[in-house]
PDB file of C-alpha atoms in Angstrom:
ATOM      1  CA  GLY H 519      -0.032  -0.017  -0.069  1.00 35.00           C
ATOM      2  CA  GLU H 520       1.077   3.805  -0.039  1.00 41.00           C
ATOM      3  CA  SER H 521       2.659   5.310   2.878  1.00 48.00           C
ATOM      4  CA  VAL H 522       5.192   7.823   3.412  1.00 59.00           C
ATOM      5  CA  GLY H 523       7.715   7.483   6.415  1.00 53.00           C
ATOM      6  CA  LEU H 524      10.381   8.932   8.238  1.00 46.00           C
ATOM      7  CA  HIS H 525      13.899   7.876   8.957  1.00 50.00           C
ATOM      8  CA  LEU H 526      14.117   9.629  12.421  1.00 58.00           C
ATOM      9  CA  PRO H 527      11.565  10.183  14.779  1.00 88.00           C
ATOM     10  CA  THR H 528      13.747  13.074  16.676  1.00 92.00           C
ATOM     11  CA  LEU H 529      16.522  15.474  15.859  1.00 94.00           C
ATOM     12  CA  SER H 530      18.326  17.545  17.971  1.00 96.00           C
ATOM     13  CA  VAL H 531      20.565  20.486  16.683  1.00 96.00           C
ATOM     14  CA  GLN H 532      22.010  23.545  17.721  1.00 97.00           C
ATOM     15  CA  GLU H 533      21.009  27.095  17.344  1.00 97.00           C
ATOM     16  CA  GLY H 534      22.817  28.239  14.022  1.00 97.00           C
ATOM     17  CA  ASP H 535      23.466  24.400  12.463  1.00 97.00           C
ATOM     18  CA  ASN H 536      21.665  23.282   9.615  1.00 97.00           C
ATOM     19  CA  SER H 537      19.213  20.731   9.961  1.00 97.00           C
ATOM     20  CA  ILE H 538      18.378  17.725   7.510  1.00 96.00           C
ATOM     21  CA  ILE H 539      15.366  15.718   7.927  1.00 95.00           C
ATOM     22  CA  ASN H 540      14.731  12.887   5.741  1.00 93.00           C
ATOM     23  CA  CYS H 541      11.836  11.198   4.501  1.00 93.00           C
ATOM     24  CA  ALA H 542      10.989   7.884   2.579  1.00 91.00           C
ATOM     25  CA  TYR H 543       8.087   7.363   0.385  1.00 88.00           C
ATOM     26  CA  SER H 544       6.979   4.174  -1.560  1.00 80.00           C
ATOM     27  CA  ASN H 545       4.192   5.245  -3.995  1.00 85.00           C
ATOM     28  CA  SER H 546       6.095   5.838  -7.415  1.00 84.00           C
ATOM     29  CA  ALA H 547       2.899   7.388  -8.413  1.00 86.00           C
ATOM     30  CA  SER H 548       3.191  10.245  -6.451  1.00 87.00           C
ATOM     31  CA  ASP H 549       4.419  13.343  -8.174  1.00 86.00           C
ATOM     32  CA  TYR H 550       4.026  16.104  -5.944  1.00 90.00           C
ATOM     33  CA  PHE H 551       5.578  16.378  -2.197  1.00 93.00           C
ATOM     34  CA  ILE H 552       4.914  18.807   0.562  1.00 94.00           C
ATOM     35  CA  TRP H 553       6.693  19.510   3.771  1.00 96.00           C
ATOM     36  CA  TYR H 554       4.541  20.991   6.689  1.00 96.00           C
ATOM     37  CA  LYS H 555       5.802  22.366   9.833  1.00 97.00           C
ATOM     38  CA  GLN H 556       3.469  21.426  13.119  1.00 97.00           C
ATOM     39  CA  GLU H 557       4.260  23.321  15.914  1.00 95.00           C
ATOM     40  CA  SER H 558       2.492  22.185  19.589  1.00 92.00           C
ATOM     41  CA  GLY H 559      -1.216  22.719  19.521  1.00 90.00           C
ATOM     42  CA  LYS H 560      -1.662  23.957  15.902  1.00 93.00           C
ATOM     43  CA  GLY H 561      -2.252  22.609  12.703  1.00 95.00           C
ATOM     44  CA  PRO H 562       0.197  21.671  10.303  1.00 96.00           C
ATOM     45  CA  GLN H 563       1.498  24.893   8.013  1.00 96.00           C
ATOM     46  CA  PHE H 564       3.101  24.406   4.868  1.00 94.00           C
ATOM     47  CA  ILE H 565       6.573  24.868   4.273  1.00 95.00           C
ATOM     48  CA  ILE H 566       7.546  23.956   0.427  1.00 95.00           C
ATOM     49  CA  ASP H 567       6.643  21.646  -2.098  1.00 94.00           C
ATOM     50  CA  ILE H 568       7.940  19.807  -5.105  1.00 94.00           C
ATOM     51  CA  ARG H 569       7.162  18.208  -7.873  1.00 92.00           C
ATOM     52  CA  SER H 570       8.401  14.571  -8.996  1.00 92.00           C
ATOM     53  CA  ASN H 571       9.853  16.005 -12.205  1.00 93.00           C
ATOM     54  CA  MET H 572      12.492  18.428 -10.096  1.00 95.00           C
ATOM     55  CA  ASP H 573      14.934  16.995  -7.699  1.00 96.00           C
ATOM     56  CA  LYS H 574      15.829  20.545  -5.755  1.00 97.00           C
ATOM     57  CA  ARG H 575      13.609  23.627  -4.875  1.00 97.00           C
ATOM     58  CA  GLN H 576      14.859  26.328  -2.331  1.00 97.00           C
ATOM     59  CA  GLY H 577      13.068  28.555  -0.202  1.00 94.00           C
ATOM     60  CA  GLN H 578      13.990  31.368   2.629  1.00 93.00           C
ATOM     61  CA  ARG H 579      16.506  28.825   4.727  1.00 96.00           C
ATOM     62  CA  VAL H 580      14.875  25.833   3.452  1.00 98.00           C
ATOM     63  CA  THR H 581      15.803  23.352   0.510  1.00 98.00           C
ATOM     64  CA  VAL H 582      13.775  20.140  -0.413  1.00 97.00           C
ATOM     65  CA  LEU H 583      15.809  17.855  -2.298  1.00 97.00           C
ATOM     66  CA  LEU H 584      13.981  14.522  -4.039  1.00 96.00           C
ATOM     67  CA  ASN H 585      16.021  11.325  -5.367  1.00 95.00           C
ATOM     68  CA  LYS H 586      13.167   9.434  -7.130  1.00 92.00           C
ATOM     69  CA  THR H 587      15.670   6.739  -7.724  1.00 92.00           C
ATOM     70  CA  VAL H 588      15.775   5.726  -4.236  1.00 92.00           C
ATOM     71  CA  LYS H 589      12.270   7.513  -3.070  1.00 92.00           C
ATOM     72  CA  HIS H 590      13.561   9.751  -0.879  1.00 93.00           C
ATOM     73  CA  LEU H 591      12.924  13.204   0.221  1.00 95.00           C
ATOM     74  CA  SER H 592      14.624  15.680   2.253  1.00 96.00           C
ATOM     75  CA  LEU H 593      14.221  18.788   4.052  1.00 97.00           C
ATOM     76  CA  GLN H 594      17.026  21.322   4.895  1.00 98.00           C
ATOM     77  CA  ILE H 595      17.092  24.109   7.391  1.00 98.00           C
ATOM     78  CA  ALA H 596      19.686  26.586   7.160  1.00 97.00           C
ATOM     79  CA  ALA H 597      20.882  28.517  10.008  1.00 97.00           C
ATOM     80  CA  THR H 598      18.617  26.702  12.351  1.00 97.00           C
ATOM     81  CA  GLN H 599      16.356  28.691  14.710  1.00 96.00           C
ATOM     82  CA  PRO H 600      14.580  28.146  18.259  1.00 96.00           C
ATOM     83  CA  GLY H 601      11.473  28.932  16.301  1.00 96.00           C
ATOM     84  CA  ASP H 602      11.960  26.137  13.894  1.00 97.00           C
ATOM     85  CA  SER H 603      11.427  23.609  17.074  1.00 97.00           C
ATOM     86  CA  ALA H 604       8.375  21.725  15.562  1.00 97.00           C
ATOM     87  CA  VAL H 605       7.357  17.957  13.948  1.00 96.00           C
ATOM     88  CA  TYR H 606       7.927  18.227  10.535  1.00 97.00           C
ATOM     89  CA  PHE H 607       6.139  15.642   8.279  1.00 95.00           C
ATOM     90  CA  CYS H 608       6.353  15.376   4.569  1.00 94.00           C
ATOM     91  CA  ALA H 609       3.515  14.316   2.543  1.00 94.00           C
ATOM     92  CA  GLU H 610       2.654  12.965  -0.966  1.00 92.00           C
ATOM     93  CA  THR H 611       0.154  13.329  -3.294  1.00 88.00           C
ATOM     94  CA  ARG H 612      -0.783  12.651  -7.172  1.00 80.00           C
ATOM     95  CA  ALA H 613      -1.658  15.586  -9.771  1.00 69.00           C
ATOM     96  CA  SER H 614      -4.898  13.196 -10.667  1.00 66.00           C
ATOM     97  CA  GLY H 615      -6.757  10.889  -9.054  1.00 63.00           C
ATOM     98  CA  SER H 616      -7.395  11.032  -5.408  1.00 68.00           C
ATOM     99  CA  GLU H 617      -7.389  14.557  -3.608  1.00 74.00           C
ATOM    100  CA  LYS H 618      -5.853  13.482  -0.436  1.00 84.00           C
ATOM    101  CA  LEU H 619      -2.567  14.110   0.962  1.00 90.00           C
ATOM    102  CA  VAL H 620      -0.732  11.095   2.505  1.00 90.00           C
ATOM    103  CA  PHE H 621       1.175  12.281   5.671  1.00 92.00           C
ATOM    104  CA  GLY H 622       4.626  10.178   7.202  1.00 87.00           C
ATOM    105  CA  LYS H 623       4.869  10.121  11.007  1.00 82.00           C
ATOM    106  CA  GLY H 624       6.903  12.815  11.468  1.00 91.00           C
ATOM    107  CA  THR H 625      10.277  14.132  12.759  1.00 94.00           C
ATOM    108  CA  LYS H 626      10.203  16.421  16.273  1.00 95.00           C
ATOM    109  CA  LEU H 627      12.990  18.607  15.543  1.00 97.00           C
ATOM    110  CA  THR H 628      14.443  20.247  18.769  1.00 97.00           C
ATOM    111  CA  VAL H 629      16.551  23.270  18.347  1.00 97.00           C
ATOM    112  CA  ASN H 630      18.891  24.084  21.843  1.00 94.00           C
ATOM    113  CA  PRO H 631      20.262  27.661  22.064  1.00 90.00           C
TER     114      PRO H 631
ATOM    115  CA  ASP G 652      -8.670  36.246  11.549  1.00 55.00           C
ATOM    116  CA  THR G 653      -9.137  35.128   8.067  1.00 78.00           C
ATOM    117  CA  GLY G 654      -7.648  31.479   8.539  1.00 94.00           C
ATOM    118  CA  VAL G 655      -9.471  28.268   8.710  1.00 97.00           C
ATOM    119  CA  SER G 656     -11.091  28.011  12.154  1.00 97.00           C
ATOM    120  CA  GLN G 657     -12.615  25.020  14.004  1.00 98.00           C
ATOM    121  CA  ASP G 658     -15.232  24.757  17.142  1.00 98.00           C
ATOM    122  CA  PRO G 659     -14.908  23.411  19.783  1.00 98.00           C
ATOM    123  CA  ARG G 660     -11.230  23.411  20.117  1.00 97.00           C
ATOM    124  CA  HIS G 661     -11.393  20.975  22.688  1.00 97.00           C
ATOM    125  CA  LYS G 662     -14.215  18.401  23.392  1.00 98.00           C
ATOM    126  CA  ILE G 663     -14.392  15.597  26.069  1.00 98.00           C
ATOM    127  CA  THR G 664     -17.256  13.180  25.883  1.00 98.00           C
ATOM    128  CA  LYS G 665     -18.483   9.682  27.331  1.00 98.00           C
ATOM    129  CA  ARG G 666     -18.464   6.870  25.179  1.00 98.00           C
ATOM    130  CA  GLY G 667     -21.771   6.108  23.085  1.00 98.00           C
ATOM    131  CA  GLN G 668     -22.328   9.934  22.949  1.00 98.00           C
ATOM    132  CA  ASN G 669     -22.417  11.680  19.910  1.00 98.00           C
ATOM    133  CA  VAL G 670     -20.250  14.911  19.150  1.00 98.00           C
ATOM    134  CA  THR G 671     -20.272  17.558  16.108  1.00 98.00           C
ATOM    135  CA  PHE G 672     -17.540  19.353  15.152  1.00 98.00           C
ATOM    136  CA  ARG G 673     -17.521  22.549  12.974  1.00 98.00           C
ATOM    137  CA  CYS G 674     -14.990  24.060  10.269  1.00 98.00           C
ATOM    138  CA  ASP G 675     -15.310  27.246   8.786  1.00 98.00           C
ATOM    139  CA  PRO G 676     -12.884  27.563   6.025  1.00 97.00           C
ATOM    140  CA  ILE G 677     -11.154  30.640   4.458  1.00 95.00           C
ATOM    141  CA  SER G 678     -14.295  32.206   2.773  1.00 92.00           C
ATOM    142  CA  GLU G 679     -12.781  32.158  -1.084  1.00 88.00           C
ATOM    143  CA  HIS G 680     -11.635  28.188  -0.850  1.00 92.00           C
ATOM    144  CA  ASN G 681     -13.818  25.873  -2.661  1.00 91.00           C
ATOM    145  CA  ARG G 682     -12.271  22.852  -1.356  1.00 93.00           C
ATOM    146  CA  LEU G 683     -12.227  21.675   2.130  1.00 95.00           C
ATOM    147  CA  TYR G 684     -11.062  18.501   3.758  1.00 95.00           C
ATOM    148  CA  TRP G 685     -10.906  16.693   6.908  1.00 97.00           C
ATOM    149  CA  TYR G 686      -8.189  14.757   8.567  1.00 97.00           C
ATOM    150  CA  ARG G 687      -7.947  12.838  11.739  1.00 97.00           C
ATOM    151  CA  GLN G 688      -4.331  12.934  13.890  1.00 96.00           C
ATOM    152  CA  THR G 689      -3.417  10.754  16.934  1.00 93.00           C
ATOM    153  CA  LEU G 690      -0.177  11.219  18.836  1.00 87.00           C
ATOM    154  CA  GLY G 691       2.802  10.999  17.247  1.00 85.00           C
ATOM    155  CA  GLN G 692       1.343  10.257  13.711  1.00 90.00           C
ATOM    156  CA  GLY G 693       0.764  12.273  10.839  1.00 93.00           C
ATOM    157  CA  PRO G 694      -2.744  13.487   9.693  1.00 95.00           C
ATOM    158  CA  GLU G 695      -5.020  10.722   7.958  1.00 95.00           C
ATOM    159  CA  PHE G 696      -7.135  11.748   5.637  1.00 94.00           C
ATOM    160  CA  LEU G 697     -11.149  11.307   6.495  1.00 96.00           C
ATOM    161  CA  THR G 698     -12.866  13.031   3.733  1.00 96.00           C
ATOM    162  CA  TYR G 699     -12.822  16.201   1.071  1.00 93.00           C
ATOM    163  CA  PHE G 700     -15.415  18.454  -0.559  1.00 95.00           C
ATOM    164  CA  GLN G 701     -15.410  20.631  -3.528  1.00 93.00           C
ATOM    165  CA  ASN G 702     -18.223  23.498  -2.884  1.00 93.00           C
ATOM    166  CA  GLU G 703     -21.261  21.290  -1.287  1.00 94.00           C
ATOM    167  CA  ALA G 704     -20.685  17.935  -2.861  1.00 94.00           C
ATOM    168  CA  GLN G 705     -18.674  15.189  -0.963  1.00 94.00           C
ATOM    169  CA  LEU G 706     -16.470  13.813  -3.672  1.00 91.00           C
ATOM    170  CA  GLU G 707     -14.082  11.256  -1.611  1.00 90.00           C
ATOM    171  CA  LYS G 708     -13.937   9.489   1.679  1.00 92.00           C
ATOM    172  CA  SER G 709     -11.790   7.285   3.250  1.00 91.00           C
ATOM    173  CA  ARG G 710     -12.070   4.037   4.422  1.00 88.00           C
ATOM    174  CA  LEU G 711     -11.377   5.234   7.848  1.00 82.00           C
ATOM    175  CA  LEU G 712     -14.738   7.307   7.681  1.00 86.00           C
ATOM    176  CA  SER G 713     -16.938   4.310   9.057  1.00 90.00           C
ATOM    177  CA  ASP G 714     -20.907   4.651   9.148  1.00 93.00           C
ATOM    178  CA  ARG G 715     -20.476   6.315  12.524  1.00 96.00           C
ATOM    179  CA  PHE G 716     -19.117   9.403  10.918  1.00 97.00           C
ATOM    180  CA  SER G 717     -20.559  11.655   8.617  1.00 96.00           C
ATOM    181  CA  ALA G 718     -19.682  15.102   7.462  1.00 97.00           C
ATOM    182  CA  GLU G 719     -21.596  17.836   5.344  1.00 97.00           C
ATOM    183  CA  ARG G 720     -21.205  21.160   3.937  1.00 97.00           C
ATOM    184  CA  PRO G 721     -24.600  22.160   2.917  1.00 92.00           C
ATOM    185  CA  LYS G 722     -24.153  25.470   1.695  1.00 89.00           C
ATOM    186  CA  GLY G 723     -20.702  25.201  -0.009  1.00 88.00           C
ATOM    187  CA  SER G 724     -19.210  26.977   2.986  1.00 93.00           C
ATOM    188  CA  PHE G 725     -18.632  25.572   6.142  1.00 97.00           C
ATOM    189  CA  SER G 726     -18.632  22.025   6.981  1.00 98.00           C
ATOM    190  CA  THR G 727     -19.627  19.676  10.167  1.00 98.00           C
ATOM    191  CA  LEU G 728     -18.442  16.747  11.209  1.00 98.00           C
ATOM    192  CA  GLU G 729     -20.417  14.200  13.207  1.00 98.00           C
ATOM    193  CA  ILE G 730     -19.356  11.063  15.148  1.00 98.00           C
ATOM    194  CA  GLN G 731     -22.625   8.833  16.638  1.00 98.00           C
ATOM    195  CA  ARG G 732     -21.690   6.298  19.268  1.00 97.00           C
ATOM    196  CA  THR G 733     -18.440   7.379  20.114  1.00 98.00           C
ATOM    197  CA  GLU G 734     -15.657   4.990  21.119  1.00 97.00           C
ATOM    198  CA  GLN G 735     -12.190   5.460  22.822  1.00 97.00           C
ATOM    199  CA  GLY G 736     -10.646   4.726  19.511  1.00 95.00           C
ATOM    200  CA  ASP G 737     -12.047   7.852  18.107  1.00 97.00           C
ATOM    201  CA  SER G 738     -10.155  10.083  20.539  1.00 97.00           C
ATOM    202  CA  ALA G 739      -7.696  12.107  18.345  1.00 97.00           C
ATOM    203  CA  MET G 740      -7.487  15.419  16.979  1.00 97.00           C
ATOM    204  CA  TYR G 741      -9.791  16.403  13.845  1.00 98.00           C
ATOM    205  CA  LEU G 742      -8.139  18.724  12.030  1.00 98.00           C
ATOM    206  CA  CYS G 743      -9.923  20.990   8.960  1.00 98.00           C
ATOM    207  CA  ALA G 744      -8.116  22.005   5.636  1.00 96.00           C
ATOM    208  CA  SER G 745      -9.456  24.314   2.641  1.00 95.00           C
ATOM    209  CA  SER G 746      -7.962  25.034  -0.534  1.00 92.00           C
ATOM    210  CA  LEU G 747      -8.391  26.969  -3.677  1.00 87.00           C
ATOM    211  CA  LEU G 748      -6.939  24.793  -5.777  1.00 78.00           C
ATOM    212  CA  GLU G 749      -6.368  20.769  -5.573  1.00 76.00           C
ATOM    213  CA  PRO G 750      -3.277  19.667  -3.462  1.00 74.00           C
ATOM    214  CA  SER G 751      -1.177  19.044  -6.349  1.00 70.00           C
ATOM    215  CA  THR G 752      -1.249  22.888  -7.236  1.00 73.00           C
ATOM    216  CA  GLY G 753      -1.814  24.372  -3.892  1.00 74.00           C
ATOM    217  CA  GLU G 754      -1.087  24.118  -0.146  1.00 87.00           C
ATOM    218  CA  LEU G 755      -3.851  23.154   2.075  1.00 92.00           C
ATOM    219  CA  PHE G 756      -4.457  25.756   5.053  1.00 94.00           C
ATOM    220  CA  PHE G 757      -5.245  23.888   8.171  1.00 97.00           C
ATOM    221  CA  GLY G 758      -7.059  25.068  10.843  1.00 97.00           C
ATOM    222  CA  GLU G 759      -5.769  24.401  14.620  1.00 96.00           C
ATOM    223  CA  GLY G 760      -7.802  21.176  15.093  1.00 97.00           C
ATOM    224  CA  SER G 761     -10.727  19.945  17.356  1.00 98.00           C
ATOM    225  CA  ARG G 762      -9.415  17.633  20.061  1.00 97.00           C
ATOM    226  CA  LEU G 763     -11.760  14.679  21.113  1.00 98.00           C
ATOM    227  CA  THR G 764     -11.271  12.682  24.010  1.00 98.00           C
ATOM    228  CA  VAL G 765     -13.798   9.842  24.680  1.00 98.00           C
ATOM    229  CA  LEU G 766     -13.897   8.787  28.302  1.00 97.00           C
TER     230      LEU G 766
END
């Protein structure tokens, strides 16, 4: 069945360091991938997305990398700040057919001052 | 606040009771989604509306669950004869376009505890 999962459930970094959060997906039919950030007590918030015909996309302090060969997605956060502390989820969907996003289990990022 | 709003934020009920959650999406968004999230897990898709039409339902949505969006604006999610396994955060999201072309905007969720 389709699933999206994370390699690590927790990640702890020092403020100012770069963070890398990984995600493995199994549905080769997925053609759109998204990273969401969820702070405690809040709903998920969109960070960045990438289509399957791309291998890299950059935003403000964030970069998403997609390796379709090994079905691997990663989120890189540059100069991690305390406000980046949250749970990060990758999600995937297809451009046609089901409208649902399939989320992974999430990685909890803790930024130490 | 022009984001997605959900009500109530917290609901504690006894097993067997019915509960209803309300979601008010961003006003111009014609797509509305319900997700369920348990502790430590990612959100799981329940159902989706385009305007007032319910176009997709997950297998997770048992016959005790019903969702409506009567006028294509706000939506309600009702759970009948609640069970302890229904305890979760129920998240509503809206979007203007399908997920593959636009982000989903989530509300802060309605947390259900079934005793």
